[in-house]
Amino acid sequence: MPALKKIALTVASTVVMSTLVLAPASATEKDKQPVPNHIMSSVGGEQLSMNGTQVNLGPGAPVLPKGLTGRSWIVADAESGQVLAAHNSHWRLPPASTLKMLFADTVLPALQPTSLTRTVKDSDLAGVGEGSSLVGVKEDHTYTVHDLWLGVFLRSGNDAVHVLSEMYGGIPATVTAMQKHAEELQALDTTVVSPDGYDAPGQVSSAYDLTLIARSGMQKKDFREYAATASADFPGEKKKGKKRETFEIQNTNRLITGDNGVDPYKGIAGVKNGYTTHAGNTFTGVAERDGRVLLVTVMNPSADESHAVYKEAALLLDWGFAASGKVRPVGELVPPKSVDTGAGTVSGGKGAQPAAGADQGSGGQAKASHAAAAARGSGGVGIALAIIGGVLVALAAAVFLVNRRWPLAGLSRRTPATADATATAEPADSTAPAEPAEPKASVEAAESTGTAEKSEKA
């Protein structure tokens, strides 16, 4: 009997020990975050090619926020280009509607003036994916380019993207131009298949690339104004014998408008959010505080937390502002190939000209009839990036030589544009782009940009 008891105790002890050993392993496996399934690029610095979180804390630097769930994210200084911290920032992932930033950065300079109009044909909307986010563009109705860009930036309207693409020269030409522009920006993780970000096989980008693209877009006056607009009026149905109706559209970027448990972020100035079934939620934002301008991108955070993409982006921005000057950069946002950085400290070609399309636009024609809504209740909300006219041009060469970086535009407080970009007649050839030098997602419950998308919850 004593022998049997001894055996029984030994077996019981073994079972208990096995449970204690295996339980932590199971919990660790359950809580383990996904990792990149490819070797990540080293564009911007070797540390950015490493898996996991990259940060170099200095004396007095705050620790990174706890509980971040994004598969990929990055925080960078928009002006110096320094990457303050990153997590799998070169992981190639579906971008959803954040890809519309590349669409706008590529196409917007070519479709000028913004009073240019288009009477929509059935064929213009034929390729819009099932379940796409829509702003409400209708066949046989006429819209200005200005109207359509409001639909793209505020409501992530794939219908507006397709009409603008047709005006530019067609979907294939637009996709080709977007890919070429991505390569010029050194956004080499990006493969463009559709101009609207709708889920498509092989269509990917990265937190690093989306941040490069946003930085380029914010150099353009029209881009900045559209991205910072909180709400606007959009043309509705035209009924015979009656004045055409309008309806209000609001920006789906919750850090601008707030709502549903998300507070407007102090100092926010855009840029773009997205959602698809495959991409999850994605977001790139830019904000300014006390003279510092930061860019943040978060891709595919946990779906368990409501509006996690905005909450994690806000946490990272808060950390970035607190950590500025207290961390050693883990990398840099490289300039476009065409920018001459003086000493060639970063990869990419050199040239005397700034990035294609830099600060191009209509000079204020982005009419944001309700833009001031974003500024209410949050002191610094709605500060947009702007060019400091001829002063910046005069100083640009010196900035290149001193900082060895591609300088972002200067700052000024955003004010609603007053120019009325409307037109009564369609130009004779409104289907073609305005001779570009290089051919460079309905209501919230129906917003989406991907195959079988549910909602682009913003």
mmCIF file of N, CA and C in Angstrom, residues 337-434:
data_model
loop_
_atom_site.group_PDB
_atom_site.id
_atom_site.type_symbol
_atom_site.label_atom_id
_atom_site.label_comp_id
_atom_site.label_asym_id
_atom_site.label_seq_id
_atom_site.Cartn_x
_atom_site.Cartn_y
_atom_site.Cartn_z
ATOM 1 N N LYS A 337 12.602 60.534 -54.489
ATOM 2 C CA LYS A 337 13.816 60.366 -55.281
ATOM 3 C C LYS A 337 14.267 61.667 -55.925
ATOM 4 N N SER A 338 13.312 62.517 -56.311
ATOM 5 C CA SER A 338 13.657 63.716 -57.065
ATOM 6 C C SER A 338 14.188 64.844 -56.196
ATOM 7 N N VAL A 339 14.182 64.671 -54.873
ATOM 8 C CA VAL A 339 14.649 65.730 -53.988
ATOM 9 C C VAL A 339 16.142 65.592 -53.744
ATOM 10 N N ASP A 340 16.854 66.674 -53.915
ATOM 11 C CA ASP A 340 18.291 66.711 -53.659
ATOM 12 C C ASP A 340 18.512 67.040 -52.187
ATOM 13 N N THR A 341 19.055 66.080 -51.443
ATOM 14 C CA THR A 341 19.281 66.307 -50.013
ATOM 15 C C THR A 341 20.666 66.853 -49.725
ATOM 16 N N GLY A 342 21.403 67.200 -50.761
ATOM 17 C CA GLY A 342 22.710 67.817 -50.558
ATOM 18 C C GLY A 342 23.821 66.800 -50.477
ATOM 19 N N ALA A 343 23.864 66.035 -49.379
ATOM 20 C CA ALA A 343 24.963 65.087 -49.180
ATOM 21 C C ALA A 343 24.575 63.662 -49.521
ATOM 22 N N GLY A 344 23.325 63.461 -49.943
ATOM 23 C CA GLY A 344 22.902 62.126 -50.315
ATOM 24 C C GLY A 344 22.942 61.151 -49.159
ATOM 25 N N THR A 345 22.443 61.568 -48.001
ATOM 26 C CA THR A 345 22.514 60.721 -46.823
ATOM 27 C C THR A 345 21.457 59.639 -46.801
ATOM 28 N N VAL A 346 20.489 59.731 -47.715
ATOM 29 C CA VAL A 346 19.469 58.705 -47.789
ATOM 30 C C VAL A 346 19.432 58.155 -49.192
ATOM 31 N N SER A 347 18.843 56.966 -49.320
ATOM 32 C CA SER A 347 18.793 56.344 -50.642
ATOM 33 C C SER A 347 17.845 57.095 -51.539
ATOM 34 N N GLY A 348 18.029 56.930 -52.842
ATOM 35 C CA GLY A 348 17.153 57.574 -53.800
ATOM 36 C C GLY A 348 17.922 58.503 -54.704
ATOM 37 N N GLY A 349 17.348 58.756 -55.865
ATOM 38 C CA GLY A 349 18.019 59.611 -56.829
ATOM 39 C C GLY A 349 18.034 61.052 -56.416
ATOM 40 N N LYS A 350 18.807 61.841 -57.090
ATOM 41 C CA LYS A 350 18.905 63.266 -56.804
ATOM 42 C C LYS A 350 18.391 64.075 -57.978
ATOM 43 N N GLY A 351 18.006 65.273 -57.700
ATOM 44 C CA GLY A 351 17.560 66.158 -58.755
ATOM 45 C C GLY A 351 17.383 67.533 -58.202
ATOM 46 N N ALA A 352 17.265 68.513 -59.079
ATOM 47 C CA ALA A 352 17.164 69.890 -58.625
ATOM 48 C C ALA A 352 15.745 70.269 -58.263
ATOM 49 N N GLN A 353 14.751 69.471 -58.719
ATOM 50 C CA GLN A 353 13.370 69.845 -58.528
ATOM 51 C C GLN A 353 12.777 69.179 -57.295
ATOM 52 N N PRO A 354 11.796 69.850 -56.648
ATOM 53 C CA PRO A 354 11.107 69.223 -55.516
ATOM 54 C C PRO A 354 10.220 68.102 -56.004
ATOM 55 N N ALA A 355 9.621 67.410 -55.080
ATOM 56 C CA ALA A 355 8.762 66.275 -55.432
ATOM 57 C C ALA A 355 7.656 66.715 -56.373
ATOM 58 N N ALA A 356 7.320 65.840 -57.295
ATOM 59 C CA ALA A 356 6.295 66.157 -58.281
ATOM 60 C C ALA A 356 5.005 66.569 -57.592
ATOM 61 N N GLY A 357 4.454 67.700 -57.996
ATOM 62 C CA GLY A 357 3.178 68.159 -57.465
ATOM 63 C C GLY A 357 3.265 68.884 -56.150
ATOM 64 N N ALA A 358 4.436 69.132 -55.620
ATOM 65 C CA ALA A 358 4.553 69.781 -54.308
ATOM 66 C C ALA A 358 3.892 71.144 -54.313
ATOM 67 N N ASP A 359 3.023 71.352 -53.336
ATOM 68 C CA ASP A 359 2.282 72.598 -53.160
ATOM 69 C C ASP A 359 1.515 73.017 -54.405
ATOM 70 N N GLN A 360 1.060 72.055 -55.177
ATOM 71 C CA GLN A 360 0.182 72.385 -56.289
ATOM 72 C C GLN A 360 -1.244 72.410 -55.780
ATOM 73 N N GLY A 361 -2.110 73.081 -56.480
ATOM 74 C CA GLY A 361 -3.502 73.118 -56.067
ATOM 75 C C GLY A 361 -4.167 74.366 -56.585
ATOM 76 N N SER A 362 -5.397 74.553 -56.192
ATOM 77 C CA SER A 362 -6.178 75.652 -56.722
ATOM 78 C C SER A 362 -6.039 76.917 -55.894
ATOM 79 N N GLY A 363 -5.219 76.866 -54.863
ATOM 80 C CA GLY A 363 -5.013 78.067 -54.063
ATOM 81 C C GLY A 363 -6.189 78.411 -53.182
ATOM 82 N N GLY A 364 -6.875 77.393 -52.673
ATOM 83 C CA GLY A 364 -7.928 77.669 -51.706
ATOM 84 C C GLY A 364 -9.315 77.376 -52.200
ATOM 85 N N GLN A 365 -9.472 76.625 -53.276
ATOM 86 C CA GLN A 365 -10.799 76.378 -53.805
ATOM 87 C C GLN A 365 -11.522 75.254 -53.093
ATOM 88 N N ALA A 366 -10.879 74.600 -52.143
ATOM 89 C CA ALA A 366 -11.564 73.536 -51.410
ATOM 90 C C ALA A 366 -12.532 74.175 -50.428
ATOM 91 N N LYS A 367 -13.776 74.349 -50.851
ATOM 92 C CA LYS A 367 -14.770 75.043 -50.025
ATOM 93 C C LYS A 367 -15.213 74.138 -48.892
ATOM 94 N N ALA A 368 -14.847 74.446 -47.664
ATOM 95 C CA ALA A 368 -15.221 73.644 -46.499
ATOM 96 C C ALA A 368 -16.292 74.409 -45.744
ATOM 97 N N SER A 369 -17.529 74.270 -46.180
ATOM 98 C CA SER A 369 -18.582 75.132 -45.669
ATOM 99 C C SER A 369 -18.849 74.946 -44.191
ATOM 100 N N HIS A 370 -18.484 73.772 -43.659
ATOM 101 C CA HIS A 370 -18.710 73.553 -42.237
ATOM 102 C C HIS A 370 -17.421 73.157 -41.540
ATOM 103 N N ALA A 371 -16.304 73.547 -42.052
ATOM 104 C CA ALA A 371 -15.022 73.090 -41.510
ATOM 105 C C ALA A 371 -14.817 73.508 -40.070
ATOM 106 N N ALA A 372 -15.408 74.633 -39.665
ATOM 107 C CA ALA A 372 -15.175 75.120 -38.308
ATOM 108 C C ALA A 372 -15.718 74.177 -37.250
ATOM 109 N N ALA A 373 -16.571 73.232 -37.644
ATOM 110 C CA ALA A 373 -17.131 72.297 -36.663
ATOM 111 C C ALA A 373 -16.051 71.520 -35.943
ATOM 112 N N ALA A 374 -14.963 71.238 -36.634
ATOM 113 C CA ALA A 374 -13.886 70.453 -36.018
ATOM 114 C C ALA A 374 -13.148 71.243 -34.966
ATOM 115 N N ALA A 375 -13.249 72.561 -35.006
ATOM 116 C CA ALA A 375 -12.478 73.380 -34.080
ATOM 117 C C ALA A 375 -13.211 73.633 -32.774
ATOM 118 N N ARG A 376 -14.505 73.323 -32.742
ATOM 119 C CA ARG A 376 -15.266 73.627 -31.544
ATOM 120 C C ARG A 376 -14.928 72.675 -30.421
ATOM 121 N N GLY A 377 -14.736 73.200 -29.236
ATOM 122 C CA GLY A 377 -14.577 72.395 -28.043
ATOM 123 C C GLY A 377 -13.218 71.768 -27.866
ATOM 124 N N SER A 378 -12.252 72.103 -28.711
ATOM 125 C CA SER A 378 -10.956 71.452 -28.562
ATOM 126 C C SER A 378 -9.818 72.368 -28.949
ATOM 127 N N GLY A 379 -9.836 73.580 -28.525
ATOM 128 C CA GLY A 379 -8.775 74.556 -28.705
ATOM 129 C C GLY A 379 -7.938 74.442 -29.942
ATOM 130 N N GLY A 380 -7.116 73.364 -30.038
ATOM 131 C CA GLY A 380 -6.183 73.265 -31.150
ATOM 132 C C GLY A 380 -6.674 72.404 -32.280
ATOM 133 N N VAL A 381 -7.926 71.881 -32.211
ATOM 134 C CA VAL A 381 -8.396 71.008 -33.270
ATOM 135 C C VAL A 381 -8.517 71.783 -34.564
ATOM 136 N N GLY A 382 -8.093 71.189 -35.647
ATOM 137 C CA GLY A 382 -8.264 71.805 -36.950
ATOM 138 C C GLY A 382 -7.106 72.637 -37.409
ATOM 139 N N ILE A 383 -5.960 72.603 -36.719
ATOM 140 C CA ILE A 383 -4.784 73.304 -37.231
ATOM 141 C C ILE A 383 -4.273 72.537 -38.434
ATOM 142 N N ALA A 384 -4.144 73.182 -39.565
ATOM 143 C CA ALA A 384 -3.689 72.496 -40.772
ATOM 144 C C ALA A 384 -2.312 72.975 -41.158
ATOM 145 N N LEU A 385 -1.621 72.114 -41.878
ATOM 146 C CA LEU A 385 -0.299 72.485 -42.357
ATOM 147 C C LEU A 385 -0.446 73.346 -43.605
ATOM 148 N N ALA A 386 0.363 74.398 -43.741
ATOM 149 C CA ALA A 386 0.260 75.275 -44.901
ATOM 150 C C ALA A 386 1.631 75.772 -45.313
ATOM 151 N N ILE A 387 1.752 76.152 -46.567
ATOM 152 C CA ILE A 387 3.008 76.681 -47.082
ATOM 153 C C ILE A 387 3.178 78.140 -46.659
ATOM 154 N N ILE A 388 4.367 78.510 -46.218
ATOM 155 C CA ILE A 388 4.626 79.902 -45.840
ATOM 156 C C ILE A 388 5.164 80.629 -47.062
ATOM 157 N N GLY A 389 4.368 80.634 -48.112
ATOM 158 C CA GLY A 389 4.626 81.390 -49.336
ATOM 159 C C GLY A 389 6.065 81.454 -49.784
ATOM 160 N N GLY A 390 6.451 82.639 -50.212
ATOM 161 C CA GLY A 390 7.783 82.840 -50.761
ATOM 162 C C GLY A 390 8.893 82.677 -49.748
ATOM 163 N N VAL A 391 8.594 82.867 -48.442
ATOM 164 C CA VAL A 391 9.639 82.736 -47.420
ATOM 165 C C VAL A 391 10.188 81.325 -47.416
ATOM 166 N N LEU A 392 9.278 80.325 -47.462
ATOM 167 C CA LEU A 392 9.721 78.931 -47.470
ATOM 168 C C LEU A 392 10.523 78.633 -48.723
ATOM 169 N N VAL A 393 10.063 79.169 -49.858
ATOM 170 C CA VAL A 393 10.785 78.928 -51.108
ATOM 171 C C VAL A 393 12.203 79.476 -51.003
ATOM 172 N N ALA A 394 12.341 80.648 -50.432
ATOM 173 C CA ALA A 394 13.663 81.265 -50.317
ATOM 174 C C ALA A 394 14.570 80.491 -49.386
ATOM 175 N N LEU A 395 13.990 79.873 -48.362
ATOM 176 C CA LEU A 395 14.791 79.166 -47.367
ATOM 177 C C LEU A 395 14.967 77.684 -47.678
ATOM 178 N N ALA A 396 14.266 77.179 -48.686
ATOM 179 C CA ALA A 396 14.241 75.735 -48.932
ATOM 180 C C ALA A 396 15.624 75.150 -49.115
ATOM 181 N N ALA A 397 16.457 75.802 -49.916
ATOM 182 C CA ALA A 397 17.787 75.257 -50.180
ATOM 183 C C ALA A 397 18.600 75.160 -48.896
ATOM 184 N N ALA A 398 18.498 76.176 -48.039
ATOM 185 C CA ALA A 398 19.236 76.160 -46.777
ATOM 186 C C ALA A 398 18.758 75.041 -45.878
ATOM 187 N N VAL A 399 17.423 74.785 -45.874
ATOM 188 C CA VAL A 399 16.881 73.707 -45.050
ATOM 189 C C VAL A 399 17.430 72.368 -45.508
ATOM 190 N N PHE A 400 17.470 72.161 -46.829
ATOM 191 C CA PHE A 400 18.011 70.911 -47.364
ATOM 192 C C PHE A 400 19.435 70.691 -46.850
ATOM 193 N N LEU A 401 20.251 71.740 -46.893
ATOM 194 C CA LEU A 401 21.662 71.593 -46.538
ATOM 195 C C LEU A 401 21.864 71.404 -45.045
ATOM 196 N N VAL A 402 21.038 72.070 -44.246
ATOM 197 C CA VAL A 402 21.227 71.989 -42.800
ATOM 198 C C VAL A 402 20.686 70.691 -42.235
ATOM 199 N N ASN A 403 19.452 70.344 -42.612
ATOM 200 C CA ASN A 403 18.803 69.190 -42.010
ATOM 201 C C ASN A 403 19.001 67.879 -42.765
ATOM 202 N N ARG A 404 19.448 67.979 -43.982
ATOM 203 C CA ARG A 404 19.578 66.787 -44.816
ATOM 204 C C ARG A 404 18.256 66.037 -44.887
ATOM 205 N N ARG A 405 17.176 66.755 -44.865
ATOM 206 C CA ARG A 405 15.849 66.142 -44.903
ATOM 207 C C ARG A 405 14.988 66.866 -45.927
ATOM 208 N N TRP A 406 13.870 66.197 -46.273
ATOM 209 C CA TRP A 406 12.872 66.857 -47.108
ATOM 210 C C TRP A 406 11.955 67.634 -46.179
ATOM 211 N N PRO A 407 11.976 68.963 -46.196
ATOM 212 C CA PRO A 407 11.193 69.724 -45.223
ATOM 213 C C PRO A 407 9.711 69.697 -45.533
ATOM 214 N N LEU A 408 8.904 69.562 -44.493
ATOM 215 C CA LEU A 408 7.465 69.653 -44.643
ATOM 216 C C LEU A 408 7.087 71.131 -44.728
ATOM 217 N N ALA A 409 5.895 71.382 -45.228
ATOM 218 C CA ALA A 409 5.421 72.762 -45.312
ATOM 219 C C ALA A 409 5.336 73.382 -43.933
ATOM 220 N N GLY A 410 5.363 74.720 -43.877
ATOM 221 C CA GLY A 410 5.242 75.421 -42.607
ATOM 222 C C GLY A 410 3.833 75.300 -42.057
ATOM 223 N N LEU A 411 3.553 76.030 -41.017
ATOM 224 C CA LEU A 411 2.275 75.900 -40.335
ATOM 225 C C LEU A 411 1.497 77.194 -40.349
ATOM 226 N N SER A 412 0.193 77.074 -40.426
ATOM 227 C CA SER A 412 -0.692 78.202 -40.174
ATOM 228 C C SER A 412 -2.026 77.625 -39.768
ATOM 229 N N ARG A 413 -2.810 78.412 -39.062
ATOM 230 C CA ARG A 413 -4.108 77.903 -38.632
ATOM 231 C C ARG A 413 -5.028 77.769 -39.845
ATOM 232 N N ARG A 414 -5.723 76.628 -39.865
ATOM 233 C CA ARG A 414 -6.653 76.389 -40.971
ATOM 234 C C ARG A 414 -7.872 77.282 -40.812
ATOM 235 N N THR A 415 -8.280 77.916 -41.907
ATOM 236 C CA THR A 415 -9.532 78.656 -41.932
ATOM 237 C C THR A 415 -10.359 78.130 -43.080
ATOM 238 N N PRO A 416 -11.676 78.100 -42.948
ATOM 239 C CA PRO A 416 -12.507 77.592 -44.035
ATOM 240 C C PRO A 416 -12.281 78.386 -45.309
ATOM 241 N N ALA A 417 -12.119 77.674 -46.395
ATOM 242 C CA ALA A 417 -11.942 78.353 -47.679
ATOM 243 C C ALA A 417 -13.259 78.990 -48.089
ATOM 244 N N THR A 418 -13.191 80.075 -48.812
ATOM 245 C CA THR A 418 -14.416 80.775 -49.195
ATOM 246 C C THR A 418 -14.677 80.726 -50.685
ATOM 247 N N ALA A 419 -13.708 80.261 -51.460
ATOM 248 C CA ALA A 419 -13.913 80.233 -52.906
ATOM 249 C C ALA A 419 -15.003 79.245 -53.255
ATOM 250 N N ASP A 420 -15.894 79.631 -54.100
ATOM 251 C CA ASP A 420 -16.995 78.768 -54.519
ATOM 252 C C ASP A 420 -16.609 78.066 -55.798
ATOM 253 N N ALA A 421 -16.234 76.796 -55.660
ATOM 254 C CA ALA A 421 -15.748 76.054 -56.829
ATOM 255 C C ALA A 421 -16.909 75.385 -57.533
ATOM 256 N N THR A 422 -17.759 76.165 -58.147
ATOM 257 C CA THR A 422 -18.893 75.612 -58.873
ATOM 258 C C THR A 422 -18.833 76.058 -60.310
ATOM 259 N N ALA A 423 -19.515 75.317 -61.156
ATOM 260 C CA ALA A 423 -19.562 75.663 -62.578
ATOM 261 C C ALA A 423 -20.909 75.253 -63.127
ATOM 262 N N THR A 424 -21.376 75.994 -64.116
ATOM 263 C CA THR A 424 -22.701 75.716 -64.656
ATOM 264 C C THR A 424 -22.670 74.894 -65.914
ATOM 265 N N ALA A 425 -21.540 74.837 -66.590
ATOM 266 C CA ALA A 425 -21.462 74.095 -67.848
ATOM 267 C C ALA A 425 -20.279 73.157 -67.830
ATOM 268 N N GLU A 426 -20.438 72.000 -68.449
ATOM 269 C CA GLU A 426 -19.349 71.045 -68.506
ATOM 270 C C GLU A 426 -18.404 71.403 -69.635
ATOM 271 N N PRO A 427 -17.094 71.410 -69.391
ATOM 272 C CA PRO A 427 -16.153 71.705 -70.468
ATOM 273 C C PRO A 427 -16.292 70.711 -71.605
ATOM 274 N N ALA A 428 -15.818 71.138 -72.772
ATOM 275 C CA ALA A 428 -15.940 70.287 -73.949
ATOM 276 C C ALA A 428 -15.252 68.953 -73.765
ATOM 277 N N ASP A 429 -14.136 68.927 -73.037
ATOM 278 C CA ASP A 429 -13.411 67.675 -72.845
ATOM 279 C C ASP A 429 -13.107 67.490 -71.371
ATOM 280 N N SER A 430 -14.150 67.130 -70.614
ATOM 281 C CA SER A 430 -13.970 66.976 -69.176
ATOM 282 C C SER A 430 -13.555 65.575 -68.804
ATOM 283 N N THR A 431 -13.384 64.708 -69.808
ATOM 284 C CA THR A 431 -13.023 63.321 -69.503
ATOM 285 C C THR A 431 -11.532 63.125 -69.446
ATOM 286 N N ALA A 432 -10.760 64.110 -69.876
ATOM 287 C CA ALA A 432 -9.307 63.949 -69.915
ATOM 288 C C ALA A 432 -8.654 64.774 -68.832
ATOM 289 N N PRO A 433 -7.526 64.317 -68.324
ATOM 290 C CA PRO A 433 -6.804 65.102 -67.317
ATOM 291 C C PRO A 433 -6.259 66.382 -67.914
ATOM 292 N N ALA A 434 -5.995 67.332 -67.026
ATOM 293 C CA ALA A 434 -5.502 68.626 -67.491
ATOM 294 C C ALA A 434 -4.024 68.537 -67.825
#
